[in-house]
Every structure is written in structure tokens, then in C-alpha cells.
Amino acid sequence: MNYYMEFVYIISSILFIMGLKGLSHPESARRGMHYAEVGMFLAVVGTLVSGKIVTWEWIITGIVVGSAVGAAMAIFMPMTAMPQRIALSHAFGALAAVLVGINEFIEKGHLGELNSGLMGALGFEVLFGALTVTGSLMAFGKLNEMIKGQPITYKGQNIVNISLFVVTVGLFVYLIFFPYEPVIFYTMIGLSLLIGVFIVLPIGGADMPVVISLMNSYAGLAAAATGFAIDNKVLIIAGSLDGSSGFILSIIMSKAMNRSFANVLFGAVGSPQVDTSNLAEARPITRFGIEDTKFVLEQAERVVVVPGYGMAVAQAQHTVRELSDELEKRGIKVEFAIHPVAGRMPGHMNVLLAEANVSYDQLLEMEAINPTMDTVDVCIVIGANDVVNPAARTEKSSPIYGMPIINVDKAKTVIVMKRSMATGFAGIENPLFYEPNTKMLFGDAKKVLQELVTEFKKV
Amino acid sequence: MQIELIYILILAGFVGFEIIKKVTPTLHTPLMSATNAISGISLVGSLVAAGVAEGGVNSTISHILGFVAVTAATINVVGGFMITERMLKMFKKKEKKS
């Protein structure tokens, strides 16, 4: 065993853990990332000079091309495209794991060193890796609107998926006992690639935060399995960190939607049949114009903004911040309440608002804001719908019943900015719009906010 | 395969769970891009594949697979850390105006 190498890997592992620890607070986060970067640098340089490397041209080309592509993506990709980028990077990470696994299979197979233990590790590596590659690419396609964002469902879908899964696991078990079977090995990879496609097909846009978190977890597990296959401990540690991160995020996301993993993966939200016709007919809505809104806001002492995916679509984050500045100038306290699944990935709204220079201590979690909601004078809902739907609290028949929501209806006045009366992703009617304290402000979020800011600046 | 690797997996999983539970929800997106960059550590495995000596029976396959893997992993490592830094730079606390 190469002790010098092990020592370098231990240092790297410690630095990775310290790096993630830094993310507990925005103050320490950047320092933490520097630790992790040093850790990565040490691990790579350590491996390069370990003596295991004989041929250099492929490595140098790969590193140069990879750095150029990675850097270009990091520098030029707009923050609004962050969900796509995250999805894509899961695919890259998993691809590397699959290829290392295939190489190991060929190499060890040739040397006659494929035993059941190694095959177990390789199997996990390529299974998780392959389904993450295609699953993440599908998520990327959906987020980038290259594939229809709506759930794609067909009759017998779950049966197809489950049989595919069972067959793949069957092949894996077979390989553990009879590892020298290249045809079976590659078939297993092929089926796993198919699983990745099929598993994401029926998942709609609003469920993307769960999918992205799950893929994060799988990519990590694939890396950890690689560590087992090539007996490399730093890979196991880094992979476990990634795996648990994705796992925790998936739990948080599922909880925030009041759904189980299985429900997200196998229970595509079809078209929930809720009878809300009486709601729409019996109760009128109150429309508000720019001036009414300005008047109400001026009277307020405490304003809470609740952003949703609509804000991201309208790219309204900068205008929201301008409005918040105008209000603060008038001594009004402005906060932002962020639902865990608002947007298309965990933390989506936070990143957009931070980009627009909103101070991070103004970004509050749902749990922090809800208890004080009745002291809020005005709540502005921008492009959010299901996450503020009080039916989740009151209506047992509603498909989102039980989902934790931001209780905007408890604020004294709620201003809902929306393009039209169209329902949210799940097609669920929102009784919030008909509440007497709710005022509807129709129009494109960015344009409406712009007009509002201009109005404020006039004075 | 040694049993010690399983110990490492389980213990690292617990450490990860405890640390990541404490990550503030505000930073969940940077967390994902950071863990992604870190799991680009599979680069280490890719390097070994891409760097085998020439002339071996499977060395050409290893070189090609290794090359693609090195490229993909480097995209994640370099891009992942850079974009995490770019995001974290945006999270600022405003000086409160008096």
C-alpha cells in the first residue's frame, strides 16, 4: 500500500468535510469552499505524481478540455439557468463513474480478477451511474424546455417501469455469481440508461426539486461505489457526502410537498379532479391596480414578499429588489418568505434574490415566517400559487391537502401578482384568490413591478 | 474488497448527514453544486484509467474511456467550484442604512 498516497487522501477528505461544514452559514461558506478546493487539488496532484500514471497525453487533453468547458459554463451561464446546469453536472459526474466502471470491468476481466465482491461494487457503480446520466439529461431537457415539461404518462407505465427495474436487478444478481459475462454487463447498463429516461418522463416541472436532489444523491452513490471498485477511500468519503446531501435534500423537498419518494417517482400528478366550480362562480375576486397597490403598501409597516417560479420566469428578481429598496426608504420592513419547493431546485429563489442583491438576512424560511404572519400588513405573492394555497390546510379533498404552505391568507392584505386566473402546476383551484383580503394584480410580474417602482419614484 | 471500506462508507455517511442537516436552506443550491464538484473526485479514478501504459492489451480502450471520464469529471470539478464561488459571492449582508 502506498502510504504517502493514503496520507494525501486523508487530508483531502478532512478538507472536504470542513468545506461542507462552512455552508452552515453564508459568512463561512466561501472559506469552506476554499478548503474543499485545496482538498481537490491535493487529491488530483497527489494521484498524478503517485507513479501510477504512465501516459500523459490523454490526461492533459482531458483536463484542458474539461477545464475550458467547465469554466465557460460557470462564467457565462446566467443564474436563471442554474437548475439546468445543476442537472447537467449530475450527468457528467455519473458519466465519469460509469466509464471508470466499464474500464475496470474490462481490465479486471482480462486479468481474471473479477470476483463477486468487485462485481457488486461495479454493479452499483454502473447502475446508479447510468440511470443518473439519462435521468439528469432528461431533467435537463425538461428544465431547458427541450422536452415537454408536463408529466408524460401512458397506460401501464408503472408496470413497465417496475418490470424494467426487476429485470435489471435480476441481471445484476446474476452477474454477482457469474461475473465474466460482458453481454449481460452491457445489457444491464443499457437497461439502466432506459430506467433513467422512463423514471423522469412522468415527472412534471414542479416536482423537479425532488428529481434534482435524487440525482444528486445517486451521482454521489455512484462515486462511492467507484471507491469500492478501485479501492480508493477518498472516493468513498466524497461520494457518501454527496449521497447524503442529495438524500437529505430529497427528504426536505418531499416533506415540503407532503409526498413520499415513491409518490413522486411513481405517482405522476395526473389531472386531479376537484370540484371547485362553485368557488369560481359564487365568489368574486377583487382586482387591484398599480395605484391601489402603492396606496396599500405605503400604509404598511411590515411587508412580506413570497416569490415563486413565476418570478424566475419573468426574471423579476431585480425589480423586486428595487421595490423593496423603495419601501425600505419609507421605513417599511421588507422580508422574503421562501417555500422549500418554490422554483425548480432547492434554494432556487434564494440564489435569484441574492443575485439581485437582496441581503441574505431578509430571506426567511417558511417555518420562521408563518408564526408571525398575522402581524404582516401586506403580503405580495409573485408568481407563486400552490405553495400559498390555503386549501392545503382546510380542504381534505384537495390533492395538496397536508402540504405545508406559507400562510399568506393570514396577513392583513394579500396582493397576488399573476398573469391570469389560470391554475398552478397541479391544476388546483386556489381559494386564496377569493378571500376578502386578497387583491389580484394581473399582468406580467416584471412589468407590473416596474410600473409600481416608477410610481414610487415619482414622489 | 475489504470490510474496512464498509466502515468508511457508513461513518462518512453519518458525518455527511450531520453536517448537511445543518446547512442553511438559503444555501441549498450552492450546496448541490459544491457536493457535485466534490464528487468530481471520481476524476482520481479516471486519471488512473487514462494514464495506463501504452501497448497493453486494453490500453487503447482504457485511454479512450479514461479520456472521456477525465473530461467529464474535470468539467464538474472546475465548473462546480467556480459556479459555487460565483453564487456564494452574491450572498451578501446589506449594511443597514441608518
XYZ file of C-alpha atoms in Angstrom:
557
model
C 0.000 0.000 0.000
C 1.123 3.470 -0.854
C 1.184 5.295 2.486
C 2.080 8.645 1.062
C -0.977 8.497 -1.195
C -3.256 7.461 1.657
C -1.988 10.370 3.697
C -2.794 12.869 0.937
C -6.278 11.359 0.592
C -6.900 11.673 4.339
C -6.025 15.371 4.213
C -8.321 15.806 1.213
C -11.184 14.060 2.988
C -10.813 16.293 6.039
C -10.787 19.381 3.836
C -13.948 18.223 2.019
C -15.791 17.757 5.297
C -14.629 21.138 6.592
C -15.679 22.667 3.291
C -19.255 21.441 3.556
C -19.352 22.438 7.197
C -18.738 26.024 6.085
C -22.048 26.021 4.232
C -23.951 26.191 7.516
C -23.761 29.975 7.245
C -23.264 32.392 4.342
C -20.433 34.079 6.295
C -18.288 30.957 6.438
C -19.359 29.418 3.142
C -16.681 30.860 0.906
C -13.865 29.977 3.239
C -15.291 26.472 3.338
C -15.214 26.221 -0.433
C -11.549 27.206 -0.424
C -10.836 24.294 1.909
C -12.652 21.936 -0.435
C -10.796 23.308 -3.452
C -7.439 22.776 -1.774
C -8.567 19.250 -0.900
C -9.418 18.530 -4.509
C -6.162 19.999 -5.736
C -4.137 17.850 -3.332
C -6.002 14.682 -4.291
C -5.511 15.258 -8.019
C -1.868 16.307 -7.830
C -1.174 13.502 -5.374
C -2.631 10.972 -7.804
C -0.733 12.426 -10.741
C 2.646 12.097 -9.020
C 1.855 8.767 -7.367
C 3.691 6.809 -10.057
C 0.519 5.102 -11.294
C 0.358 7.442 -14.247
C 2.488 6.451 -17.217
C 0.830 8.028 -20.245
C 0.146 11.738 -20.031
C -1.315 13.000 -23.289
C -4.855 11.754 -22.667
C -4.912 13.189 -19.179
C -3.603 16.568 -20.192
C -6.049 16.843 -23.100
C -8.951 15.776 -20.884
C -8.072 18.245 -18.147
C -7.603 21.106 -20.599
C -10.877 20.414 -22.439
C -12.773 19.791 -19.192
C -11.445 22.940 -17.539
C -12.301 25.060 -20.564
C -15.850 23.719 -20.806
C -16.392 23.829 -17.039
C -15.053 27.354 -16.703
C -17.049 28.616 -19.681
C -20.231 27.138 -18.231
C -19.505 28.634 -14.831
C -18.745 32.091 -16.152
C -21.334 32.547 -18.881
C -24.324 30.609 -17.648
C -26.953 33.017 -16.316
C -28.222 32.416 -12.795
C -31.697 31.759 -14.170
C -30.294 28.691 -15.944
C -28.904 27.275 -12.705
C -31.375 24.363 -12.426
C -30.353 23.156 -15.892
C -26.687 23.473 -15.063
C -27.036 21.508 -11.853
C -28.941 18.774 -13.703
C -26.274 18.634 -16.398
C -23.419 18.405 -13.919
C -25.029 15.382 -12.279
C -24.954 13.729 -15.692
C -21.244 14.485 -16.145
C -20.290 13.183 -12.708
C -22.253 9.998 -13.228
C -20.813 9.514 -16.717
C -17.289 9.577 -15.311
C -18.262 6.933 -12.756
C -19.841 4.662 -15.408
C -16.828 4.881 -17.696
C -14.387 4.138 -14.883
C -16.607 1.167 -14.014
C -16.617 -0.177 -17.580
C -12.865 0.221 -17.779
C -12.437 -1.645 -14.519
C -14.690 -4.442 -15.793
C -12.625 -4.840 -18.961
C -9.301 -4.613 -17.172
C -10.067 -6.915 -14.247
C -11.961 -9.258 -16.537
C -8.872 -9.587 -18.675
C -6.651 -10.209 -15.680
C -9.112 -12.782 -14.361
C -9.635 -10.836 -11.128
C -13.382 -10.328 -11.266
C -14.826 -11.731 -8.063
C -18.295 -11.356 -6.622
C -17.307 -8.554 -4.259
C -15.762 -6.454 -7.004
C -18.712 -7.170 -9.266
C -21.080 -5.990 -6.539
C -19.276 -2.669 -6.340
C -19.017 -2.320 -10.120
C -22.683 -3.184 -10.494
C -23.802 -0.465 -8.097
C -21.448 1.951 -9.751
C -22.718 1.454 -13.296
C -26.383 1.029 -12.285
C -26.595 4.252 -10.301
C -24.269 5.967 -12.735
C -26.152 5.030 -15.889
C -29.608 5.904 -14.618
C -28.262 9.207 -13.300
C -26.752 10.045 -16.687
C -30.006 9.673 -18.612
C -32.243 10.792 -15.745
C -30.284 14.018 -15.353
C -30.222 14.609 -19.095
C -33.999 14.191 -19.144
C -34.308 16.650 -16.258
C -32.008 18.999 -18.143
C -34.177 18.688 -21.255
C -37.336 19.381 -19.311
C -35.873 22.363 -17.473
C -34.441 23.741 -20.695
C -37.844 23.201 -22.297
C -36.431 20.921 -24.967
C -38.803 18.254 -23.714
C -42.367 18.916 -22.692
C -42.357 19.953 -19.031
C -45.721 18.349 -18.313
C -45.730 14.806 -16.972
C -45.713 12.307 -19.823
C -47.830 9.352 -18.838
C -49.248 6.344 -20.603
C -51.243 3.304 -19.667
C -49.299 0.664 -17.782
C -46.380 2.997 -17.164
C -45.709 1.817 -13.647
C -45.828 -1.819 -14.733
C -43.287 -1.131 -17.480
C -41.011 0.724 -15.062
C -41.231 -1.865 -12.359
C -40.587 -4.777 -14.724
C -37.632 -2.954 -16.208
C -36.289 -2.404 -12.733
C -36.807 -6.032 -11.711
C -35.084 -7.366 -14.838
C -32.111 -5.047 -14.319
C -31.702 -6.051 -10.693
C -32.029 -9.689 -11.813
C -29.136 -9.272 -14.246
C -27.090 -7.624 -11.509
C -27.673 -10.537 -9.137
C -26.750 -12.970 -11.908
C -23.502 -11.083 -12.524
C -22.540 -11.254 -8.875
C -22.498 -15.028 -9.198
C -21.147 -15.184 -12.761
C -19.114 -12.010 -13.265
C -17.442 -12.956 -16.579
C -20.420 -12.122 -18.771
C -19.776 -8.987 -20.820
C -23.066 -9.257 -22.726
C -25.072 -9.300 -19.509
C -22.958 -6.495 -18.057
C -23.549 -4.191 -21.018
C -27.219 -5.141 -21.253
C -27.559 -4.165 -17.609
C -26.013 -0.773 -18.336
C -28.327 -0.301 -21.306
C -31.413 -1.130 -19.250
C -30.243 1.200 -16.523
C -29.947 4.007 -19.052
C -33.545 3.278 -20.070
C -34.696 3.363 -16.448
C -33.237 6.839 -16.123
C -35.309 8.019 -19.080
C -38.532 6.337 -18.003
C -38.282 7.440 -14.393
C -38.146 11.152 -15.282
C -40.684 11.069 -18.161
C -43.761 11.196 -15.927
C -42.350 13.868 -13.605
C -43.591 17.410 -14.032
C -41.842 20.720 -13.614
C -42.959 21.404 -10.063
C -41.535 18.052 -8.929
C -38.121 18.883 -10.368
C -36.627 19.862 -6.984
C -37.110 16.268 -5.830
C -35.682 14.781 -9.017
C -32.624 17.016 -8.946
C -31.997 16.140 -5.296
C -32.382 12.433 -6.012
C -29.966 12.613 -8.935
C -27.533 14.452 -6.681
C -27.770 11.534 -4.296
C -27.374 8.858 -6.999
C -24.359 10.593 -8.516
C -22.780 10.510 -5.058
C -23.612 6.848 -4.549
C -22.081 6.030 -7.946
C -18.889 7.814 -6.886
C -18.836 5.944 -3.566
C -19.298 2.630 -5.391
C -16.384 3.579 -7.647
C -14.334 3.945 -4.492
C -15.192 0.354 -3.548
C -14.377 -0.918 -7.030
C -10.951 0.664 -7.260
C -10.211 0.558 -3.523
C -9.982 4.316 -3.083
C -11.119 5.715 0.243
C -11.355 9.380 -0.638
C -13.856 8.459 -3.367
C -15.975 6.619 -0.823
C -15.924 9.575 1.563
C -16.621 12.238 -1.073
C -19.309 10.040 -2.600
C -21.013 9.495 0.755
C -21.015 13.227 1.430
C -22.637 13.844 -1.951
C -25.017 10.959 -1.431
C -26.194 12.130 1.975
C -26.549 15.681 0.742
C -28.855 14.571 -2.052
C -30.706 12.272 0.295
C -31.367 14.999 2.869
C -32.456 17.447 0.185
C -34.828 14.837 -1.265
C -36.371 14.313 2.156
C -36.772 18.052 2.717
C -38.341 18.504 -0.723
C -40.715 15.569 -0.369
C -41.798 16.747 3.064
C -42.401 20.236 1.737
C -44.743 18.722 -0.819
C -46.283 16.306 1.652
C -45.460 13.410 -0.644
C -43.365 10.291 -0.339
C -40.454 9.445 -2.623
C -42.457 6.635 -4.117
C -45.323 9.001 -4.773
C -43.095 11.450 -6.612
C -41.421 8.744 -8.678
C -44.370 6.517 -9.439
C -47.388 8.724 -8.963
C -47.181 11.354 -11.658
C -49.658 14.072 -10.837
C -52.284 13.387 -13.458
C -55.218 15.706 -13.536
C -56.701 15.825 -10.076
C -60.443 16.102 -10.290
C -61.558 18.640 -7.753
C -64.934 20.205 -7.938
C -64.284 23.887 -7.463
C -66.836 25.245 -9.880
C -68.926 26.570 -7.032
C -65.943 28.522 -5.755
C -65.304 30.254 -9.025
C -68.920 31.148 -9.592
C -70.090 32.124 -6.189
C -67.255 34.345 -5.057
C -65.967 37.314 -6.956
C -62.357 38.429 -6.922
C -61.093 41.905 -6.098
C -58.884 43.476 -8.716
C -56.227 45.987 -7.821
C -54.411 48.492 -9.976
C -50.923 49.941 -9.580
C -52.138 52.952 -7.621
C -54.267 50.915 -5.221
C -51.267 48.711 -4.578
C -48.992 51.653 -3.946
C -51.516 53.136 -1.534
C -51.801 49.931 0.493
C -48.039 49.427 0.554
C -47.422 52.960 1.788
C -49.692 52.370 4.755
C -47.839 49.184 5.736
C -45.203 48.723 8.396
C -44.225 45.190 7.562
C -44.300 43.741 4.054
C -43.509 40.136 3.138
C -42.773 39.067 -0.420
C -43.473 35.449 -1.385
C -41.702 34.576 -4.645
C -42.409 31.534 -6.800
C -41.337 30.050 -10.092
C -43.280 32.813 -11.864
C -40.764 35.342 -10.577
C -37.947 33.338 -12.136
C -39.803 33.026 -15.445
C -40.497 36.762 -15.571
C -36.888 37.442 -14.445
C -38.408 39.873 -11.977
C -35.906 39.444 -9.127
C -34.076 42.720 -9.798
C -37.299 44.705 -9.998
C -38.492 43.070 -6.779
C -35.354 44.285 -5.073
C -35.895 47.815 -6.416
C -39.387 47.793 -4.969
C -38.036 46.529 -1.669
C -35.474 49.363 -1.654
C -38.217 51.934 -2.261
C -40.274 50.528 0.596
C -37.317 50.424 2.958
C -36.571 54.065 2.156
C -40.003 54.786 3.587
C -39.181 52.896 6.760
C -41.189 49.815 5.856
C -39.729 46.483 6.888
C -39.438 44.097 3.929
C -38.815 40.371 4.182
C -38.918 37.480 1.753
C -40.646 34.234 2.678
C -39.322 31.266 0.765
C -41.066 27.925 0.488
C -38.676 24.942 0.250
C -40.065 23.833 -3.123
C -40.546 27.264 -4.664
C -38.870 27.136 -8.065
C -37.261 24.215 -9.823
C -34.474 23.217 -7.440
C -33.667 23.507 -3.738
C -32.671 27.086 -2.920
C -33.679 28.402 -6.351
C -35.376 31.589 -5.080
C -32.550 32.349 -2.665
C -29.956 32.302 -5.423
C -32.021 34.552 -7.683
C -32.686 37.068 -4.914
C -29.061 37.023 -3.809
C -28.099 37.731 -7.420
C -30.370 40.761 -7.266
C -28.513 41.941 -4.153
C -31.172 41.124 -1.598
C -29.451 40.777 1.755
C -29.462 37.141 2.897
C -30.809 38.003 6.336
C -34.003 39.167 4.640
C -34.583 35.682 3.225
C -36.735 33.770 5.683
C -37.847 30.159 5.712
C -41.469 29.159 5.806
C -41.208 27.984 9.439
C -39.741 31.316 10.502
C -42.366 33.487 8.869
C -45.580 31.553 9.467
C -45.944 32.141 13.231
C -45.775 35.907 12.732
C -47.910 36.065 9.608
C -50.838 37.754 11.374
C -48.665 40.788 12.137
C -47.820 41.247 8.453
C -49.600 44.189 6.875
C -49.133 43.347 3.232
C -48.055 40.084 1.651
C -47.033 40.252 -2.014
C -47.254 36.925 -3.818
C -45.205 36.962 -7.011
C -45.694 34.037 -9.348
C -46.348 31.542 -6.576
C -49.552 29.557 -6.407
C -49.672 26.079 -4.914
C -47.254 26.957 -2.078
C -49.674 29.617 -0.782
C -52.896 27.678 -1.389
C -54.890 27.556 1.873
C -56.783 24.524 0.541
C -53.708 22.576 1.681
C -54.778 23.415 5.235
C -58.521 23.231 5.021
C -59.790 21.062 2.202
C -59.418 17.375 2.777
C -60.424 16.601 -0.805
C -57.653 18.728 -2.282
C -54.720 16.850 -3.856
C -52.320 19.084 -1.986
C -54.080 18.671 1.368
C -51.492 18.428 4.156
C -48.728 20.149 2.249
C -47.113 22.835 4.407
C -47.759 26.263 2.915
C -46.845 29.851 3.604
C -49.939 31.204 5.337
C -50.215 34.393 3.333
C -54.001 34.436 3.833
C -53.375 35.363 7.486
C -51.760 38.657 6.528
C -53.955 41.751 6.686
C -53.813 42.284 2.923
C -52.571 39.889 0.264
C -51.608 41.174 -3.152
C -51.335 38.393 -5.711
C -49.393 39.195 -8.870
C -50.395 36.808 -11.583
C -50.654 36.772 -15.339
C -54.190 35.421 -15.353
C -56.579 33.376 -13.273
C -55.002 30.169 -14.627
C -54.376 27.476 -12.048
C -50.913 26.480 -10.844
C -48.923 23.488 -11.970
C -51.158 20.950 -10.338
C -54.261 22.489 -11.903
C -55.730 23.121 -8.477
C -58.081 25.996 -7.858
C -56.741 28.395 -5.251
C -59.375 29.678 -2.777
C -56.893 32.341 -1.673
C -57.853 34.437 -4.697
C -61.439 34.776 -3.489
C -60.651 35.779 0.081
C -61.912 39.251 1.003
C -58.406 40.380 2.000
C -56.884 39.222 -1.313
C -56.349 41.713 -4.122
C -55.479 40.460 -7.581
C -52.957 42.445 -9.604
C -52.913 40.998 -13.111
C -50.070 41.318 -15.583
C -46.508 40.225 -16.231
C -44.734 40.300 -12.865
C -41.747 42.230 -14.099
C -43.808 44.845 -15.929
C -46.226 45.343 -13.053
C -43.374 45.684 -10.566
C -41.591 48.111 -12.857
C -44.683 50.306 -13.025
C -45.003 50.135 -9.269
C -41.373 51.166 -8.752
C -41.783 54.079 -11.188
C -44.866 55.159 -9.288
C -42.931 55.133 -6.019
C -40.019 57.023 -7.521
C -42.281 59.831 -8.718
C -42.746 61.137 -5.194
C -12.911 -5.910 -1.155
C -12.127 -5.185 2.450
C -14.573 -4.766 5.266
C -12.858 -1.518 6.311
C -14.283 0.166 3.239
C -17.775 -0.526 4.510
C -16.863 1.063 7.854
C -15.672 4.137 5.977
C -18.860 4.307 3.918
C -21.117 4.103 6.960
C -19.137 6.553 9.075
C -18.758 9.044 6.225
C -22.491 8.738 5.597
C -23.216 9.685 9.213
C -20.772 12.587 9.141
C -22.322 13.794 5.891
C -25.823 13.506 7.291
C -24.990 15.518 10.417
C -23.083 18.229 8.564
C -25.548 18.653 5.749
C -28.510 18.760 8.106
C -27.011 21.989 9.426
C -26.605 23.639 6.039
C -28.847 26.691 5.892
C -31.706 26.296 3.364
C -30.637 29.603 1.827
C -27.534 27.849 0.533
C -29.168 24.695 -0.795
C -28.286 25.455 -4.407
C -24.619 26.185 -3.644
C -24.656 23.003 -1.539
C -25.691 20.976 -4.565
C -23.090 22.494 -6.825
C -20.427 22.100 -4.128
C -21.166 18.427 -3.449
C -21.178 17.969 -7.188
C -17.742 19.463 -7.504
C -16.525 17.316 -4.617
C -17.929 14.119 -6.102
C -15.970 15.062 -9.211
C -13.287 13.289 -7.179
C -14.044 10.345 -9.478
C -11.510 12.279 -11.528
C -8.911 10.466 -9.456
C -10.147 7.106 -10.750
C -10.401 8.452 -14.285
C -6.811 9.668 -14.171
C -5.545 6.203 -13.384
C -7.526 4.750 -16.298
C -6.387 7.390 -18.769
C -2.795 7.140 -17.635
C -2.097 3.398 -18.069
C 0.977 2.458 -20.051
C 0.631 2.114 -23.781
C 0.934 -1.226 -25.509
C -1.174 -3.191 -23.032
C -3.987 -5.421 -24.353
C -6.751 -2.993 -23.375
C -4.734 0.172 -23.130
C -6.482 1.867 -26.082
C -9.919 1.268 -24.561
C -8.649 2.472 -21.193
C -7.241 5.595 -22.762
C -10.473 6.445 -24.548
C -12.765 5.677 -21.609
C -10.333 7.408 -19.274
C -10.084 10.459 -21.500
C -13.858 10.959 -21.659
C -14.130 10.333 -17.917
C -11.334 12.791 -17.129
C -13.029 15.417 -19.301
C -16.457 14.904 -17.718
C -15.078 14.876 -14.175
C -12.921 17.949 -14.785
C -15.964 19.835 -16.085
C -17.614 19.077 -12.763
C -14.653 19.894 -10.569
C -13.604 23.125 -12.265
C -17.097 24.261 -13.251
C -18.627 23.149 -9.953
C -16.215 25.033 -7.736
C -16.250 28.125 -9.934
C -20.012 28.363 -10.040
C -20.292 27.709 -6.308
C -17.903 30.583 -5.677
C -19.839 32.774 -8.084
C -23.065 32.045 -6.251
C -21.612 32.450 -2.772
C -20.168 35.803 -3.737
C -23.724 37.004 -4.314
C -24.894 36.172 -0.801
C -24.166 39.422 0.944
C -25.476 41.101 4.003
C -26.550 44.637 3.357
C -25.154 47.328 5.598
C -28.221 48.706 7.294
C -28.749 52.291 6.361
C -29.362 54.470 9.383
